[in-house]
């Protein structure tokens, strides 16, 4: 007796419902409320997002700050003079 390899592929789920991948796609499109991600997938993605946010924050803190709008010394005029 041979063992069957465990898989998380979509193919096994397809055979349970209708037997065809195209039918499963159609069913999934018609019933979006019944389709949910696995808990393993959602936990993995949540962890990845946390790591990504932590890396982004570390990059922002490590980078040097630049003055986007430095204080203008001439009183805020941009060179436009009114001719009266």
N, CA, C and O atoms as a printed pandas DataFrame, in Angstrom:
     atom_number atom_name residue_name chain_id  residue_number  x_coord  y_coord  z_coord
0              1         N          UNK        A               1    0.841   -1.176    0.000
1              2        CA          UNK        A               1    0.000    0.000    0.000
2              3         C          UNK        A               1    0.890    1.246    0.000
3              4         O          UNK        A               1    1.784    1.384    0.835
4              5         N          UNK        A               2    0.636    2.130   -0.933
5              6        CA          UNK        A               2    1.462    3.329   -1.034
6              7         C          UNK        A               2    0.778    4.484   -0.328
7              8         O          UNK        A               2   -0.448    4.580   -0.276
8              9         N          UNK        A               3    1.603    5.343    0.205
9             10        CA          UNK        A               3    1.057    6.516    0.863
10            11         C          UNK        A               3    0.774    7.595   -0.159
11            12         O          UNK        A               3    1.474    7.723   -1.164
12            13         N          UNK        A               4   -0.247    8.358    0.107
13            14        CA          UNK        A               4   -0.565    9.469   -0.766
14            15         C          UNK        A               4    0.046   10.742   -0.181
15            16         O          UNK        A               4   -0.100   11.016    1.010
16            17         N          UNK        A               5    0.712   11.495   -1.002
17            18        CA          UNK        A               5    1.381   12.696   -0.528
18            19         C          UNK        A               5    0.347   13.742   -0.105
19            20         O          UNK        A               5   -0.625   14.002   -0.815
20            21         N          UNK        A               6    0.580   14.328    1.058
21            22        CA          UNK        A               6   -0.307   15.393    1.517
22            23         C          UNK        A               6   -0.055   16.631    0.677
23            24         O          UNK        A               6    1.090   16.988    0.402
24            25         N          UNK        A               7   -1.117   17.269    0.281
25            26        CA          UNK        A               7   -0.972   18.450   -0.546
26            27         C          UNK        A               7   -1.985   19.502   -0.133
27            28         O          UNK        A               7   -3.071   19.186    0.352
28            29         N          UNK        A               8   -1.615   20.745   -0.333
29            30        CA          UNK        A               8   -2.543   21.835   -0.057
30            31         C          UNK        A               8   -2.969   22.474   -1.370
31            32         O          UNK        A               8   -3.348   23.644   -1.414
32            33         N          UNK        A               9   -2.900   21.699   -2.420
33            34        CA          UNK        A               9   -3.214   22.259   -3.727
34            35         C          UNK        A               9   -4.721   22.389   -3.911
35            36         O          UNK        A               9   -5.508   21.809   -3.163
36            37         N          UNK        A              10   -5.092   23.142   -4.895
37            38        CA          UNK        A              10   -6.492   23.393   -5.185
38            39         C          UNK        A              10   -7.150   22.194   -5.855
39            40         O          UNK        A              10   -8.369   22.037   -5.791
40            41         N          UNK        A              11   -6.354   21.354   -6.492
41            42        CA          UNK        A              11   -6.904   20.260   -7.285
42            43         C          UNK        A              11   -7.754   19.299   -6.457
43            44         O          UNK        A              11   -8.805   18.853   -6.918
44            45         N          UNK        A              12   -7.315   18.975   -5.242
45            46        CA          UNK        A              12   -8.086   18.047   -4.416
46            47         C          UNK        A              12   -9.430   18.646   -4.009
47            48         O          UNK        A              12  -10.439   17.943   -3.960
48            49         N          UNK        A              13   -9.440   19.921   -3.723
49            50        CA          UNK        A              13  -10.680   20.573   -3.334
50            51         C          UNK        A              13  -11.656   20.624   -4.502
51            52         O          UNK        A              13  -12.870   20.544   -4.313
52            53         N          UNK        A              14  -11.122   20.757   -5.694
53            54        CA          UNK        A              14  -11.957   20.824   -6.880
54            55         C          UNK        A              14  -12.695   19.512   -7.086
55            56         O          UNK        A              14  -13.887   19.515   -7.394
56            57         N          UNK        A              15  -12.018   18.410   -6.923
57            58        CA          UNK        A              15  -12.631   17.106   -7.155
58            59         C          UNK        A              15  -13.744   16.816   -6.153
59            60         O          UNK        A              15  -14.685   16.087   -6.465
60            61         N          UNK        A              16  -13.643   17.375   -4.969
61            62        CA          UNK        A              16  -14.675   17.150   -3.960
62            63         C          UNK        A              16  -15.999   17.764   -4.410
63            64         O          UNK        A              16  -17.049   17.141   -4.256
64            65         N          UNK        A              17  -15.963   18.972   -4.962
65            66        CA          UNK        A              17  -17.210   19.651   -5.287
66            67         C          UNK        A              17  -17.804   19.186   -6.608
67            68         O          UNK        A              17  -18.932   18.693   -6.626
68            69         N          UNK        A              18  -17.091   19.325   -7.695
69            70        CA          UNK        A              18  -17.688   19.015   -8.997
70            71         C          UNK        A              18  -16.805   18.126   -9.852
71            72         O          UNK        A              18  -17.303   17.468  -10.765
72            73         N          UNK        A              19  -15.533   18.090   -9.588
73            74        CA          UNK        A              19  -14.648   17.280  -10.402
74            75         C          UNK        A              19  -13.892   18.062  -11.450
75            76         O          UNK        A              19  -12.992   17.509  -12.082
76            77         N          UNK        A              20  -14.216   19.326  -11.663
77            78        CA          UNK        A              20  -13.510   20.103  -12.675
78            79         C          UNK        A              20  -13.091   21.448  -12.117
79            80         O          UNK        A              20  -13.831   22.096  -11.377
80            81         N          UNK        A              21  -11.911   21.842  -12.482
81            82        CA          UNK        A              21  -11.361   23.103  -11.997
82            83         C          UNK        A              21  -12.190   24.292  -12.478
83            84         O          UNK        A              21  -12.423   25.231  -11.717
84            85         N          UNK        A              22  -12.633   24.260  -13.718
85            86        CA          UNK        A              22  -13.424   25.347  -14.265
86            87         C          UNK        A              22  -14.739   25.503  -13.494
87            88         O          UNK        A              22  -15.191   26.617  -13.232
88            89         N          UNK        A              23  -15.341   24.364  -13.138
89            90        CA          UNK        A              23  -16.575   24.405  -12.360
90            91         C          UNK        A              23  -16.334   25.009  -10.985
91            92         O          UNK        A              23  -17.170   25.748  -10.464
92            93         N          UNK        A              24  -15.194   24.692  -10.410
93            94        CA          UNK        A              24  -14.879   25.251   -9.093
94            95         C          UNK        A              24  -14.699   26.758   -9.187
95            96         O          UNK        A              24  -15.159   27.491   -8.311
96            97         N          UNK        A              25  -14.033   27.231  -10.240
97            98        CA          UNK        A              25  -13.860   28.667  -10.419
98            99         C          UNK        A              25  -15.212   29.355  -10.549
99           100         O          UNK        A              25  -15.430   30.432   -9.994
100          101         N          UNK        A              26  -16.114   28.722  -11.285
101          102        CA          UNK        A              26  -17.452   29.276  -11.458
102          103         C          UNK        A              26  -18.200   29.294  -10.124
103          104         O          UNK        A              26  -18.832   30.289   -9.770
104          105         N          UNK        A              27  -18.120   28.186   -9.394
105          106        CA          UNK        A              27  -18.783   28.096   -8.092
106          107         C          UNK        A              27  -18.238   29.154   -7.133
107          108         O          UNK        A              27  -18.996   29.803   -6.412
108          109         N          UNK        A              28  -16.912   29.318   -7.134
109          110        CA          UNK        A              28  -16.271   30.288   -6.246
110          111         C          UNK        A              28  -16.711   31.706   -6.591
111          112         O          UNK        A              28  -16.902   32.542   -5.707
112          113         N          UNK        A              29  -16.872   31.967   -7.901
113          114        CA          UNK        A              29  -17.303   33.290   -8.339
114          115         C          UNK        A              29  -18.756   33.555   -7.934
115          116         O          UNK        A              29  -19.105   34.682   -7.584
116          117         N          UNK        A              30  -19.602   32.523   -7.981
117          118        CA          UNK        A              30  -21.016   32.673   -7.654
118          119         C          UNK        A              30  -21.270   32.692   -6.148
119          120         O          UNK        A              30  -22.289   33.224   -5.708
120          121         N          UNK        A              31  -20.368   32.124   -5.352
121          122        CA          UNK        A              31  -20.557   32.044   -3.907
122          123         C          UNK        A              31  -19.379   32.656   -3.150
123          124         O          UNK        A              31  -18.640   31.933   -2.481
124          125         N          UNK        A              32  -19.191   33.966   -3.243
125          126        CA          UNK        A              32  -18.032   34.561   -2.569
126          127         C          UNK        A              32  -18.122   34.513   -1.044
127          128         O          UNK        A              32  -17.100   34.561   -0.360
128          129         N          UNK        A              33  -19.345   34.417   -0.511
129          130        CA          UNK        A              33  -19.479   34.395    0.941
130          131         C          UNK        A              33  -19.050   33.061    1.543
131          132         O          UNK        A              33  -18.737   32.999    2.732
132          133         N          UNK        A              34  -19.029   31.996    0.747
133          134        CA          UNK        A              34  -18.636   30.680    1.262
134          135         C          UNK        A              34  -17.151   30.404    1.101
135          136         O          UNK        A              34  -16.641   29.414    1.626
136          137         N          UNK        A              35  -16.462   31.265    0.385
137          138        CA          UNK        A              35  -15.038   31.061    0.134
138          139         C          UNK        A              35  -14.240   31.860    1.152
139          140         O          UNK        A              35  -14.362   33.083    1.217
140          141         N          UNK        A              36  -13.431   31.183    1.941
141          142        CA          UNK        A              36  -12.573   31.856    2.910
142          143         C          UNK        A              36  -11.169   31.277    2.830
143          144         O          UNK        A              36  -10.977   30.128    2.433
144          145         N          UNK        A              37  -10.216   32.071    3.205
145          146        CA          UNK        A              37   -8.839   31.598    3.248
146          147         C          UNK        A              37   -8.656   30.704    4.468
147          148         O          UNK        A              37   -9.376   30.832    5.458
148          149         N          UNK        A              38   -7.698   29.812    4.387
149          150        CA          UNK        A              38   -7.416   28.936    5.525
150          151         C          UNK        A              38   -6.798   29.747    6.653
151          152         O          UNK        A              38   -6.201   30.798    6.419
152          153         N          UNK        A              39   -6.944   29.257    7.868
153          154        CA          UNK        A              39   -6.377   29.981    9.014
154          155         C          UNK        A              39   -4.859   30.019    8.918
155          156         O          UNK        A              39   -4.231   31.004    9.307
156          157         N          UNK        A              40   -4.273   28.949    8.400
157          158        CA          UNK        A              40   -2.817   28.912    8.244
158          159         C          UNK        A              40   -2.337   30.035    7.318
159          160         O          UNK        A              40   -1.349   30.711    7.603
160          161         N          UNK        A              41   -3.054   30.219    6.210
161          162        CA          UNK        A              41   -2.692   31.255    5.243
162          163         C          UNK        A              41   -2.849   32.649    5.849
163          164         O          UNK        A              41   -1.966   33.495    5.703
164          165         N          UNK        A              42   -3.975   32.887    6.532
165          166        CA          UNK        A              42   -4.207   34.220    7.093
166          167         C          UNK        A              42   -3.205   34.542    8.196
167          168         O          UNK        A              42   -2.765   35.685    8.315
168          169         N          UNK        A              43   -2.840   33.548    9.004
169          170        CA          UNK        A              43   -1.838   33.777   10.043
170          171         C          UNK        A              43   -0.478   34.084    9.428
171          172         O          UNK        A              43    0.250   34.956    9.901
172          173         N          UNK        A              44   -0.150   33.355    8.369
173          174        CA          UNK        A              44    1.136   33.569    7.694
174          175         C          UNK        A              44    1.196   34.982    7.109
175          176         O          UNK        A              44    2.195   35.684    7.262
176          177         N          UNK        A              45    0.120   35.385    6.441
177          178        CA          UNK        A              45    0.096   36.716    5.827
178          179         C          UNK        A              45    0.118   37.817    6.887
179          180         O          UNK        A              45    0.763   38.847    6.691
180          181         N          UNK        A              46   -0.573   37.614    7.997
181          182        CA          UNK        A              46   -0.563   38.598    9.070
182          183         C          UNK        A              46    0.852   38.768    9.618
183          184         O          UNK        A              46    1.296   39.886    9.879
184          185         N          UNK        A              47    1.551   37.652    9.787
185          186        CA          UNK        A              47    2.929   37.698   10.278
186          187         C          UNK        A              47    3.845   38.408    9.272
187          188         O          UNK        A              47    4.710   39.193    9.660
188          189         N          UNK        A              48    3.650   38.127    7.992
189          190        CA          UNK        A              48    4.458   38.779    6.966
190          191         C          UNK        A              48    4.231   40.289    6.966
191          192         O          UNK        A              48    5.175   41.062    6.809
192          193         N          UNK        A              49    2.980   40.704    7.144
193          194        CA          UNK        A              49    2.683   42.140    7.152
194          195         C          UNK        A              49    3.297   42.825    8.364
195          196         O          UNK        A              49    3.774   43.956    8.271
196          197         N          UNK        A              50    3.285   42.130    9.509
197          198        CA          UNK        A              50    3.915   42.695   10.706
198          199         C          UNK        A              50    5.410   42.887   10.485
199          200         O          UNK        A              50    5.966   43.929   10.834
200          201         N          UNK        A              51    6.056   41.883    9.907
201          202        CA          UNK        A              51    7.489   41.988    9.632
202          203         C          UNK        A              51    7.779   43.106    8.641
203          204         O          UNK        A              51    8.746   43.853    8.796
204          205         N          UNK        A              52    6.932   43.214    7.620
205          206        CA          UNK        A              52    7.129   44.259    6.621
206          207         C          UNK        A              52    6.996   45.641    7.253
207          208         O          UNK        A              52    7.787   46.537    6.960
208          209         N          UNK        A              53    6.005   45.813    8.111
209          210        CA          UNK        A              53    5.807   47.101    8.774
210          211         C          UNK        A              53    6.986   47.423    9.693
211          212         O          UNK        A              53    7.425   48.571    9.766
212          213         N          UNK        A              54    7.495   46.413   10.391
213          214        CA          UNK        A              54    8.630   46.631   11.290
214          215         C          UNK        A              54    9.871   47.037   10.492
215          216         O          UNK        A              54   10.615   47.927   10.905
216          217         N          UNK        A              55   10.091   46.385    9.355
217          218        CA          UNK        A              55   11.242   46.730    8.505
218          219         C          UNK        A              55   11.113   48.154    7.956
219          220         O          UNK        A              55   12.086   48.907    7.901
220          221         N          UNK        A              56    9.895   48.498    7.554
221          222        CA          UNK        A              56    9.682   49.839    7.015
222          223         C          UNK        A              56    9.948   50.901    8.081
223          224         O          UNK        A              56   10.583   51.920    7.811
224          225         N          UNK        A              57    9.458   50.652    9.287
225          226        CA          UNK        A              57    9.677   51.586   10.387
226          227         C          UNK        A              57   11.163   51.721   10.709
227          228         O          UNK        A              57   11.651   52.820   10.972
228          229         N          UNK        A              58   11.878   50.597   10.688
229          230        CA          UNK        A              58   13.320   50.631   10.955
230          231         C          UNK        A              58   14.049   51.428    9.877
231          232         O          UNK        A              58   14.970   52.187   10.179
232          233         N          UNK        A              59   13.639   51.257    8.627
233          234        CA          UNK        A              59   14.257   52.018    7.534
234          235         C          UNK        A              59   14.005   53.511    7.699
235          236         O          UNK        A              59   14.900   54.329    7.486
236          237         N          UNK        A              60   12.773   53.861    8.081
237          238        CA          UNK        A              60   12.449   55.276    8.253
238          239         C          UNK        A              60   13.250   55.896    9.387
239          240         O          UNK        A              60   13.714   57.031    9.278
240          241         N          UNK        A              61   13.411   55.155   10.469
241          242        CA          UNK        A              61   14.159   55.691   11.606
242          243         C          UNK        A              61   15.655   55.758   11.321
243          244         O          UNK        A              61   16.345   56.640   11.831
244          245         N          UNK        A              62   16.156   54.834   10.512
245          246        CA          UNK        A              62   17.587   54.800   10.214
246          247         C          UNK        A              62   17.987   55.874    9.203
247          248         O          UNK        A              62   19.133   56.324    9.188
248          249         N          UNK        A              63   17.045   56.279    8.365
249          250        CA          UNK        A              63   17.359   57.251    7.330
250          251         C          UNK        A              63   17.528   58.642    7.897
251          252         O          UNK        A              63   17.023   58.958    8.974
252          253         N          UNK        A              64   18.252   59.478    7.152
253          254        CA          UNK        A              64   18.459   60.845    7.607
254          255         C          UNK        A              64   17.246   61.688    7.229
255          256         O          UNK        A              64   16.616   61.469    6.194
256          257         N          UNK        A              65   16.939   62.635    8.071
257          258        CA          UNK        A              65   15.783   63.492    7.804
258          259         C          UNK        A              65   16.230   64.676    6.948
259          260         O          UNK        A              65   17.320   65.221    7.120
260          261         N          UNK        A              66   15.364   65.048    6.035
261          262        CA          UNK        A              66   15.657   66.192    5.177
262          263         C          UNK        A              66   14.577   67.243    5.398
263          264         O          UNK        A              66   13.441   66.919    5.747
264          265         N          UNK        A              67   14.936   68.480    5.194
265          266        CA          UNK        A              67   13.987   69.573    5.352
266          267         C          UNK        A              67   13.236   69.739    4.042
267          268         O          UNK        A              67   13.800   70.197    3.048
268          269         N          UNK        A              68   11.981   69.371    4.044
269          270        CA          UNK        A              68   11.188   69.477    2.819
270          271         C          UNK        A              68   10.843   70.932    2.541
271          272         O          UNK        A              68   10.972   71.402    1.410
272          273         N          UNK        A              69   10.403   71.645    3.576
273          274        CA          UNK        A              69   10.091   73.062    3.440
274          275         C          UNK        A              69   10.969   73.840    4.420
275          276         O          UNK        A              69   10.528   74.163    5.523
276          277         N          UNK        A              70   12.192   74.140    4.031
277          278        CA          UNK        A              70   13.047   74.896    4.946
278          279         C          UNK        A              70   12.486   76.300    5.153
279          280         O          UNK        A              70   11.792   76.842    4.292
280          281         N          UNK        A              71   12.796   76.866    6.294
281          282        CA          UNK        A              71   12.303   78.216    6.591
282          283         C          UNK        A              71   12.857   79.196    5.565
283          284         O          UNK        A              71   14.063   79.279    5.333
284          285         N          UNK        A              72   11.940   79.928    4.968
285          286        CA          UNK        A              72   12.365   80.907    3.963
286          287         C          UNK        A              72   12.810   82.178    4.673
287          288         O          UNK        A              72   12.133   82.661    5.581
288          289         N          UNK        A              73   13.959   82.719    4.251
289          290        CA          UNK        A              73   14.553   83.853    4.948
290          291         C          UNK        A              73   14.040   85.195    4.446
291          292         O          UNK        A              73   14.177   86.204    5.137
292          293         N          UNK        A              74   13.444   85.222    3.239
293          294        CA          UNK        A              74   13.034   86.512    2.678
294          295         C          UNK        A              74   11.575   86.843    2.962
295          296         O          UNK        A              74   11.014   87.713    2.296
296          297         N          UNK        A              75   10.955   86.194    3.904
297          298        CA          UNK        A              75    9.621   86.588    4.298
298          299         C          UNK        A              75    8.508   85.850    3.579
299          300         O          UNK        A              75    7.340   86.218    3.711
300          301         N          UNK        A              76    8.841   84.827    2.831
301          302        CA          UNK        A              76    7.812   84.025    2.197
302          303         C          UNK        A              76    7.423   84.460    0.808
303          304         O          UNK        A              76    6.465   83.916    0.259
304          305         N          UNK        A              77    8.112   85.413    0.207
305          306        CA          UNK        A              77    7.775   85.810   -1.142
306          307         C          UNK        A              77    8.479   84.893   -2.127
307          308         O          UNK        A              77    9.586   84.413   -1.882
308          309         N          UNK        A              78    7.812   84.665   -3.238
309          310        CA          UNK        A              78    8.389   83.747   -4.224
310          311         C          UNK        A              78    8.900   84.493   -5.443
311          312         O          UNK        A              78    9.141   83.879   -6.482
312          313         N          UNK        A              79    9.067   85.766   -5.343
313          314        CA          UNK        A              79    9.590   86.523   -6.482
314          315         C          UNK        A              79    8.511   87.221   -7.267
315          316         O          UNK        A              79    8.815   87.924   -8.232
316          317         N          UNK        A              80    7.259   87.053   -6.889
317          318        CA          UNK        A              80    6.169   87.712   -7.598
318          319         C          UNK        A              80    5.972   89.090   -6.973
319          320         O          UNK        A              80    5.632   89.211   -5.796
320          321         N          UNK        A              81    6.189   90.113   -7.773
321          322        CA          UNK        A              81    6.040   91.475   -7.271
322          323         C          UNK        A              81    4.797   92.085   -7.888
323          324         O          UNK        A              81    4.520   91.877   -9.069
324          325         N          UNK        A              82    4.053   92.830   -7.103
325          326        CA          UNK        A              82    2.850   93.480   -7.635
326          327         C          UNK        A              82    3.245   94.838   -8.206
327          328         O          UNK        A              82    3.960   95.597   -7.552
328          329         N          UNK        A              83    2.800   95.146   -9.387
329          330        CA          UNK        A              83    3.093   96.427  -10.030
330          331         C          UNK        A              83    1.903   97.360   -9.828
331          332         O          UNK        A              83    0.892   97.246  -10.521
332          333         N          UNK        A              84    2.030   98.284   -8.872
333          334        CA          UNK        A              84    0.958   99.237   -8.600
334          335         C          UNK        A              84    1.312  100.609   -9.087
335          336         O          UNK        A              84    0.521  101.540   -8.940
